[in-house]
Amino acid sequence: MSTPPAAPPAPRHRAVAAAVARGLVSPGAPVAGLLDIAGIRRSATELRAGFEDFTEPGTPVLHAFAVKAASLVPVLRLLAREGLGCEVASPGELALARAAGVPPSRTVLDSPAKTPAELREALALGIAVNADSFGELARLDALTGSAPSASPLGLRVNPQLGGGSIGAMSTATDSSKFGVPLRDEGARDQVVRAFLDRPWLTRLHVHVGSQGMALELMADGVRVLYELAEEINEKAGRTQVTTLDIGGGLPVNFASDEVSPTYHAYARLLHATVPGLFDGRYGLVTEFGRSLLAKHGVVLARVEYTKSAGGRRIAVTHAGAQVATRTVFAPDSWPVRVAAYDAQGRPKTGEPVVQDVAGPCCFAGDLVARDRALPLLEPGDHVALLDTGAYYFSTHFAYNSLPRPGVYGYAPGPDGAPRWATVRAPQEMDELVAESGGAHADALTRLGDPAAPER
């Protein structure tokens, strides 16, 4: 199955020009995130179709979007309307999913550090929970014993298959902090015994990795999970494990507009590697995130100044570590493509010139691109960081107290021109001051005043 480019240049060019014309990016609001809503819907459709092509009709399948990839309530509601649920990994992410109207039956809680309060809330709501350790299972023993719950409960295991090209994204290494390590001495037998001792434990969860991870390794992790489920059910003498949660997202191609790999290609590989996965005996849960949104987002920023230093041309923009944190601190692992636009938001032309694209943060390494050949950037021009729909403008890094940028969604209207909706308004300075303790300005000075009342 061939897939067209997710963000072809022509619609992106129209969106950038329209964003500049509407003042979504302007001298007063010099950086913003733009989301292609039609593209997001298309990715959701391709995900559902890719798995439906291989899954036995009637098999329960939940595609739970990894909220960390885009922690924005309107995005979660849009995806819910497209048939997706939510995978949450914190109380905040759960609150966002609930605010988006995602029902508990379509929500999965994963985290290696769930507190008793988090577990009690999830169990009270009937949200699926994947325990990350035997210690967490012990907590669930106590909680389910005192207050029975309708929550589907599972255990995360680590197949210890190795890592990919990005160490921080590799979740199935020998010493990963996630899940129960299956290859440690005695661990597999302990997992099987944990299930046999707990009839209410009905799910298995694995997450081999995402960006930088080979698809074959991811599929092999799912095979290990399936074989473990088969072993547990055989020893239980019944179908105790009913659902397999195959976490982990697809890697994203950051080198071009091509969508590669596709969901269909991954489902086909899973079918070839683990054919029993799709025969209808197990319900399925997936947890894709980055691959659903990355291609459909652009960070657009004004060029404030240009300069030369040591013979190097530098464009100083308003998109740096505060929105492109991983790119700035790990550029080899998280490079971004940069497109140049003029002051009106039109694609910039001219002979390419090697230049750096810098951000506004006050440290020397705040560069989103180094030695990049682009049409010569000038003050008032714009740069677009491509493939940034996931993580970049929804996971803000508050360095230098830079305010969070506005995020706007667009979709073509009847005349083909973009129509716009606010996803998140730009952060105001009074909001920034408030979350930085503005209401408690005198709190510390009062401590030195013996006559001041304690607050």
Coordinates of C-alpha atoms in Angstrom, one line a residue:
M1 CA 0.0 0.0 0.0
S2 CA 1.5 3.3 -1.1
T3 CA 1.0 6.4 1.0
P4 CA 1.2 10.0 -0.4
P5 CA 3.3 12.6 1.3
A6 CA 1.7 13.7 4.6
A7 CA 2.6 17.4 4.3
P8 CA 3.1 18.2 0.6
P9 CA 4.7 21.6 0.1
A10 CA 1.8 23.4 -1.6
P11 CA -0.7 23.2 1.3
R12 CA 2.1 24.0 3.7
H13 CA 3.1 27.1 1.7
R14 CA -0.5 28.3 1.7
A15 CA -0.8 27.7 5.5
V16 CA 2.4 29.6 6.2
A17 CA 1.4 32.6 4.1
A18 CA -2.1 32.6 5.7
A19 CA -0.6 32.5 9.2
V20 CA 1.5 35.5 8.5
A21 CA -1.3 37.4 6.9
R22 CA -3.6 36.7 9.8
G23 CA -0.9 37.8 12.3
L24 CA -0.7 34.4 14.0
V25 CA 3.1 35.0 13.6
S26 CA 4.0 38.6 13.9
P27 CA 6.5 41.0 15.6
G28 CA 4.3 40.7 18.7
A29 CA 3.9 36.9 18.5
P30 CA 7.1 35.8 16.8
V31 CA 6.7 32.0 17.0
A32 CA 3.7 29.7 16.7
G33 CA 2.8 26.1 16.0
L34 CA 0.6 25.2 13.0
L35 CA -1.3 21.9 12.8
D36 CA -2.7 20.4 9.5
I37 CA -6.0 18.9 10.7
A38 CA -6.7 17.1 7.4
G39 CA -3.3 15.4 7.7
I40 CA -4.0 14.3 11.3
R41 CA -7.3 12.8 10.2
R42 CA -5.6 11.0 7.3
S43 CA -3.0 9.5 9.6
A44 CA -5.7 8.2 12.0
T45 CA -7.6 6.6 9.0
E46 CA -4.4 5.0 7.8
L47 CA -3.7 3.6 11.3
R48 CA -7.1 2.0 11.6
A49 CA -7.1 0.7 8.0
G50 CA -3.5 -0.7 8.3
F51 CA -4.5 -3.0 11.2
E52 CA -8.0 -3.8 9.9
D53 CA -6.4 -5.3 6.8
F54 CA -4.8 -8.1 8.9
T55 CA -7.1 -8.4 11.9
E56 CA -9.9 -11.0 12.2
P57 CA -13.3 -9.2 12.0
G58 CA -14.8 -8.6 15.5
T59 CA -11.4 -8.5 17.3
P60 CA -11.4 -5.7 19.9
V61 CA -8.8 -3.2 18.9
L62 CA -8.0 0.1 20.7
H63 CA -5.6 2.5 19.2
A64 CA -4.6 4.6 22.2
F65 CA -2.8 7.8 21.3
A66 CA 0.3 8.5 23.4
V67 CA -0.8 11.8 25.0
K68 CA 2.8 12.8 25.7
A69 CA 3.3 13.3 22.0
A70 CA 0.7 16.1 21.9
S71 CA -0.6 17.1 25.3
L72 CA -3.3 19.4 23.9
V73 CA -7.0 18.9 24.7
P74 CA -8.4 19.8 21.2
V75 CA -5.9 17.4 19.6
L76 CA -7.1 14.6 21.9
R77 CA -10.7 15.3 21.2
L78 CA -10.0 15.4 17.4
L79 CA -8.3 12.0 17.6
A80 CA -11.2 10.6 19.8
R81 CA -13.6 11.7 17.1
E82 CA -11.4 9.7 14.7
G83 CA -11.9 6.5 16.8
L84 CA -8.7 6.7 18.9
G85 CA -8.4 6.5 22.7
C86 CA -5.6 7.8 25.0
E87 CA -2.5 6.3 26.6
V88 CA -1.6 8.4 29.6
A89 CA 1.5 8.3 31.8
S90 CA 0.7 10.9 34.5
P91 CA -2.2 12.5 36.5
G92 CA -1.9 15.5 34.2
E93 CA -2.2 13.5 31.0
L94 CA -5.2 11.7 32.5
A95 CA -6.8 15.0 33.3
L96 CA -6.2 16.2 29.7
A97 CA -7.8 13.0 28.3
R98 CA -10.8 13.4 30.6
A99 CA -11.1 17.1 29.6
A100 CA -11.1 15.9 25.9
G101 CA -14.1 13.6 26.7
V102 CA -12.1 10.4 26.2
P103 CA -14.1 7.7 28.2
P104 CA -12.3 5.5 30.8
S105 CA -13.0 2.5 28.7
R106 CA -10.7 3.9 26.0
T107 CA -8.0 5.1 28.3
V108 CA -4.8 3.2 29.3
L109 CA -2.5 4.3 32.2
D110 CA 1.2 3.5 31.9
S111 CA 3.9 4.9 34.1
P112 CA 6.9 3.4 36.0
A113 CA 6.1 5.6 39.1
K114 CA 2.3 5.5 39.8
T115 CA 1.4 6.7 43.2
P116 CA -1.3 5.0 45.4
A117 CA -3.5 8.0 44.7
E118 CA -3.1 7.6 40.9
L119 CA -3.9 3.9 41.1
R120 CA -6.9 4.5 43.3
E121 CA -8.2 7.1 40.8
A122 CA -7.7 4.8 37.8
L123 CA -9.3 1.9 39.5
A124 CA -12.3 4.0 40.6
L125 CA -12.8 5.2 37.0
G126 CA -12.4 1.8 35.4
I127 CA -9.3 2.8 33.5
A128 CA -7.0 0.1 32.2
V129 CA -3.7 -0.1 34.1
N130 CA -0.4 -1.7 33.2
A131 CA 1.7 -2.4 36.3
D132 CA 5.4 -1.7 35.7
S133 CA 6.9 -3.9 38.4
F134 CA 6.2 -6.6 41.0
G135 CA 6.1 -3.8 43.6
E136 CA 3.3 -2.1 41.7
L137 CA 1.5 -5.5 41.5
A138 CA 1.7 -5.7 45.3
R139 CA 0.0 -2.3 45.5
L140 CA -2.7 -3.5 43.2
D141 CA -3.2 -6.6 45.4
A142 CA -4.0 -4.3 48.3
L143 CA -6.2 -1.8 46.4
T144 CA -8.2 -4.4 44.5
G145 CA -8.7 -6.4 47.7
S146 CA -10.2 -3.4 49.5
A147 CA -12.2 -2.0 46.6
P148 CA -13.0 -4.2 43.6
S149 CA -12.6 -2.5 40.3
A150 CA -13.8 -2.9 36.7
S151 CA -10.4 -1.8 35.4
P152 CA -8.6 -4.2 33.0
L153 CA -5.2 -4.8 34.7
G154 CA -2.0 -5.9 33.1
L155 CA 1.7 -6.2 33.5
R156 CA 4.5 -4.6 31.5
V157 CA 7.4 -6.8 30.6
N158 CA 10.7 -6.0 29.0
P159 CA 11.9 -8.6 26.5
Q160 CA 15.5 -7.3 26.8
L161 CA 16.1 -7.4 23.0
G162 CA 18.5 -4.5 22.8
G163 CA 18.4 -0.9 21.8
G164 CA 18.2 1.2 18.7
S165 CA 20.2 4.2 17.4
I166 CA 18.9 6.6 20.1
G167 CA 19.7 5.3 23.6
A168 CA 17.2 7.5 25.4
M169 CA 14.4 6.0 23.2
S170 CA 15.4 2.4 23.7
T171 CA 13.1 0.8 26.2
A172 CA 14.0 -2.9 25.8
T173 CA 17.7 -2.9 26.8
D174 CA 19.0 -5.2 29.5
S175 CA 18.9 -2.5 32.2
S176 CA 15.9 -0.5 31.1
K177 CA 13.9 1.1 33.9
F178 CA 10.7 -0.1 32.3
G179 CA 8.8 -3.3 32.9
V180 CA 9.8 -6.7 34.3
P181 CA 13.0 -7.9 32.7
L182 CA 12.1 -11.3 31.2
R183 CA 15.7 -12.6 30.7
D184 CA 16.8 -11.9 34.3
E185 CA 17.3 -15.1 36.2
G186 CA 13.9 -16.5 37.4
A187 CA 12.0 -13.4 36.2
R188 CA 9.9 -15.2 33.5
D189 CA 8.8 -17.9 35.9
Q190 CA 7.9 -15.2 38.4
V191 CA 5.8 -13.4 35.8
V192 CA 3.9 -16.6 35.0
R193 CA 3.3 -17.3 38.7
A194 CA 2.1 -13.7 39.2
F195 CA -0.6 -14.3 36.7
L196 CA -1.6 -17.7 38.0
D197 CA -1.9 -16.2 41.5
R198 CA -4.0 -13.3 40.2
P199 CA -7.0 -14.3 38.1
W200 CA -7.8 -10.6 37.7
L201 CA -4.5 -10.0 35.8
T202 CA -5.6 -10.3 32.1
R203 CA -3.3 -8.1 30.0
L204 CA 0.3 -8.1 28.9
H205 CA 2.1 -5.0 27.8
V206 CA 5.4 -4.5 25.9
H207 CA 7.0 -1.3 24.5
V208 CA 10.2 -2.0 22.6
G209 CA 10.8 1.5 21.4
S210 CA 10.0 4.0 18.7
Q211 CA 12.3 6.6 17.0
G212 CA 15.6 5.0 16.1
M213 CA 14.3 1.5 16.5
A214 CA 14.3 -1.1 13.7
L215 CA 10.8 -2.4 12.9
E216 CA 12.1 -6.0 13.0
L217 CA 13.2 -5.5 16.6
M218 CA 9.8 -4.0 17.5
A219 CA 8.0 -7.0 15.9
D220 CA 10.3 -9.4 17.7
G221 CA 9.3 -7.8 21.0
V222 CA 5.6 -8.4 20.2
R223 CA 6.5 -12.0 19.3
V224 CA 8.0 -12.5 22.8
L225 CA 4.8 -11.0 24.4
Y226 CA 2.6 -13.3 22.4
E227 CA 4.6 -16.4 23.3
L228 CA 4.5 -15.4 27.0
A229 CA 0.7 -15.0 26.8
E230 CA 0.4 -18.4 25.2
E231 CA 2.5 -19.9 28.0
I232 CA 0.4 -18.3 30.8
N233 CA -2.9 -19.4 29.2
E234 CA -1.6 -22.9 28.8
K235 CA -0.5 -23.2 32.4
A236 CA -3.7 -21.5 33.6
G237 CA -5.7 -24.0 31.7
R238 CA -7.9 -21.2 30.4
T239 CA -7.8 -17.9 28.5
Q240 CA -6.6 -15.7 31.3
V241 CA -4.6 -13.2 29.2
T242 CA -7.2 -11.7 26.9
T243 CA -5.5 -8.6 25.6
L244 CA -2.0 -7.8 24.3
D245 CA -0.9 -4.1 24.6
I246 CA 1.8 -3.6 21.9
G247 CA 3.1 -0.2 22.9
G248 CA 5.8 1.6 21.0
G249 CA 5.4 4.0 18.1
L250 CA 6.6 4.0 14.6
P251 CA 9.8 5.9 13.8
V252 CA 9.3 9.0 11.7
N253 CA 11.2 9.9 8.5
F254 CA 12.6 13.4 9.3
A255 CA 14.5 13.5 6.0
S256 CA 11.7 14.2 3.5
D257 CA 7.9 14.5 3.1
E258 CA 7.6 10.8 2.5
V259 CA 5.8 8.9 5.2
S260 CA 8.0 5.9 5.9
P261 CA 7.4 3.4 7.4
T262 CA 3.6 3.1 7.1
Y263 CA 1.2 1.6 9.5
H264 CA 0.2 -0.9 6.9
A265 CA 3.8 -2.0 6.5
Y266 CA 4.2 -2.4 10.2
A267 CA 1.0 -4.4 10.5
R268 CA 2.1 -6.6 7.6
L269 CA 5.4 -7.3 9.4
L270 CA 3.6 -8.1 12.6
H271 CA 1.3 -10.5 10.7
A272 CA 4.4 -12.3 9.2
T273 CA 6.3 -12.4 12.5
V274 CA 3.4 -13.2 14.9
P275 CA 0.4 -14.5 12.8
G276 CA -1.5 -15.6 15.9
L277 CA -1.7 -12.0 17.0
F278 CA -4.4 -11.2 14.6
D279 CA -6.5 -14.4 14.7
G280 CA -9.1 -12.9 17.1
R281 CA -8.1 -14.7 20.2
Y282 CA -6.6 -11.6 21.8
G283 CA -7.8 -8.1 21.9
L284 CA -5.2 -5.6 20.8
V285 CA -4.1 -2.2 22.1
T286 CA -1.6 0.1 20.3
E287 CA 0.1 3.2 21.6
F288 CA 1.2 5.3 18.6
G289 CA 2.0 9.0 19.2
R290 CA 4.8 10.7 17.2
S291 CA 3.9 9.0 13.9
L292 CA 0.3 10.3 14.0
L293 CA 1.2 14.0 14.3
A294 CA 4.9 14.7 13.4
K295 CA 4.4 15.2 9.7
H296 CA 1.4 17.4 10.2
G297 CA 3.0 20.2 12.3
V298 CA 5.2 23.2 11.6
V299 CA 6.9 25.5 14.0
L300 CA 6.9 28.9 12.3
A301 CA 9.2 31.7 13.6
R302 CA 10.3 35.2 12.6
V303 CA 13.9 36.0 11.9
E304 CA 14.7 38.8 14.3
Y305 CA 18.4 39.5 13.4
T306 CA 21.1 38.2 11.2
K307 CA 24.8 38.5 11.8
S308 CA 28.2 37.0 10.8
A309 CA 30.7 35.6 13.3
G310 CA 34.0 34.0 12.4
G311 CA 32.9 34.0 8.8
R312 CA 29.7 32.1 9.6
R313 CA 26.3 33.6 8.8
I314 CA 23.7 33.3 11.6
A315 CA 20.0 33.9 11.5
V316 CA 18.6 34.6 15.0
T317 CA 15.0 33.4 15.3
H318 CA 12.4 32.9 17.9
A319 CA 12.4 29.1 17.6
G320 CA 15.0 27.5 19.8
A321 CA 15.4 25.1 22.7
Q322 CA 12.1 26.2 24.2
V323 CA 10.2 24.5 21.4
A324 CA 12.9 22.2 19.8
T325 CA 14.5 20.9 23.0
R326 CA 15.6 17.6 21.7
T327 CA 16.9 19.0 18.5
V328 CA 19.0 21.6 20.3
F329 CA 20.5 19.2 22.8
A330 CA 20.7 16.1 20.6
P331 CA 20.9 17.4 17.0
D332 CA 22.3 14.2 15.6
S333 CA 19.4 12.1 16.9
W334 CA 16.7 14.7 16.3
P335 CA 17.5 16.8 13.3
V336 CA 14.8 19.0 11.7
R337 CA 14.3 20.2 8.2
V338 CA 14.2 24.0 7.9
A339 CA 12.3 25.9 5.2
A340 CA 12.8 29.6 4.5
Y341 CA 10.0 32.0 3.9
D342 CA 10.0 35.8 3.2
A343 CA 8.3 38.5 5.3
Q344 CA 5.0 37.8 3.7
G345 CA 5.3 34.0 4.3
R346 CA 6.1 33.1 0.7
P347 CA 8.7 30.5 -0.1
K348 CA 12.1 32.3 -0.2
T349 CA 14.1 31.8 -3.3
G350 CA 17.7 32.6 -4.2
E351 CA 21.1 30.9 -4.2
P352 CA 21.5 28.7 -1.1
V353 CA 23.9 30.1 1.5
V354 CA 25.3 28.0 4.3
Q355 CA 24.1 29.5 7.6
D356 CA 23.2 28.6 11.1
V357 CA 19.6 29.0 12.4
A358 CA 19.7 30.1 16.0
G359 CA 17.0 30.4 18.7
P360 CA 16.4 33.0 21.3
C361 CA 17.7 31.2 24.4
C362 CA 20.6 32.6 26.3
F363 CA 23.2 29.9 25.8
A364 CA 25.6 29.3 22.9
G365 CA 24.3 25.9 21.8
D366 CA 20.7 27.1 21.1
L367 CA 20.9 26.2 17.4
V368 CA 18.2 24.3 15.5
A369 CA 20.3 24.0 12.4
R370 CA 24.0 24.2 11.8
D371 CA 25.8 24.9 8.4
R372 CA 22.4 24.6 6.6
A373 CA 22.2 25.7 3.0
L374 CA 19.2 27.9 2.7
P375 CA 18.2 31.0 0.7
L376 CA 19.8 33.9 2.5
L377 CA 17.7 34.8 5.6
E378 CA 17.2 38.4 6.5
P379 CA 15.4 40.2 9.4
G380 CA 11.7 39.9 9.1
D381 CA 11.8 36.6 7.1
H382 CA 10.4 33.4 8.6
V383 CA 11.7 29.9 9.2
A384 CA 9.6 26.8 9.4
L385 CA 10.7 23.8 11.4
L386 CA 9.1 20.9 9.6
D387 CA 7.8 17.6 10.9
T388 CA 7.3 19.1 14.4
G389 CA 3.6 18.3 15.0
A390 CA 4.6 15.9 17.9
Y391 CA 6.4 17.0 21.0
Y392 CA 7.8 20.3 19.7
F393 CA 5.2 22.9 20.6
S394 CA 3.2 20.8 23.1
T395 CA 6.1 20.0 25.4
H396 CA 7.5 23.4 26.2
F397 CA 10.9 24.0 27.8
A398 CA 10.6 27.1 30.0
Y399 CA 14.2 28.2 29.7
N400 CA 14.6 32.0 30.1
S401 CA 10.9 32.2 31.0
L402 CA 10.0 32.3 27.4
P403 CA 6.2 32.1 27.1
R404 CA 4.6 29.1 25.4
P405 CA 3.7 29.9 21.8
G406 CA 0.2 29.8 20.4
V407 CA -0.9 26.7 18.5
Y408 CA -3.3 26.9 15.6
G409 CA -5.0 24.2 13.6
Y410 CA -5.9 24.7 9.9
A411 CA -8.0 22.9 7.3
P412 CA -9.0 23.9 3.8
G413 CA -12.2 25.7 3.4
P414 CA -14.6 25.5 0.4
D415 CA -12.3 27.8 -1.7
G416 CA -9.2 25.9 -0.7
A417 CA -7.9 28.7 1.5
P418 CA -7.0 27.6 5.1
R419 CA -9.6 28.0 7.8
W420 CA -8.2 28.4 11.3
A421 CA -9.0 27.4 14.9
T422 CA -7.0 28.2 18.1
V423 CA -5.7 25.0 19.8
R424 CA -3.8 26.9 22.5
A425 CA -3.7 30.6 22.9
P426 CA -0.2 32.2 23.4
Q427 CA 0.8 32.4 27.0
E428 CA 0.3 35.9 28.5
M429 CA 3.0 37.5 30.7
D430 CA 0.6 37.6 33.7
E431 CA 0.1 33.9 33.3
L432 CA 3.8 33.3 33.2
V433 CA 4.3 35.4 36.3
A434 CA 1.5 33.6 38.1
E435 CA 2.9 30.1 37.5
S436 CA 6.3 31.4 38.6
G437 CA 5.1 32.3 42.1
G438 CA 3.8 35.8 41.5
A439 CA 1.1 35.5 44.1
H440 CA 3.8 34.7 46.7
A441 CA 6.2 37.5 45.9
D442 CA 6.7 38.3 49.7
A443 CA 6.8 34.7 50.9
L444 CA 10.6 34.5 51.4
T445 CA 11.2 38.0 52.7
R446 CA 8.5 37.4 55.3
L447 CA 10.5 34.5 56.7
G448 CA 13.2 37.0 57.8
D449 CA 10.6 39.2 59.6
P450 CA 9.8 37.8 63.0
A451 CA 6.7 40.0 63.2
A452 CA 5.2 38.7 60.0
P453 CA 2.6 36.0 60.3
E454 CA 3.4 32.6 58.9
R455 CA 1.5 31.7 55.7

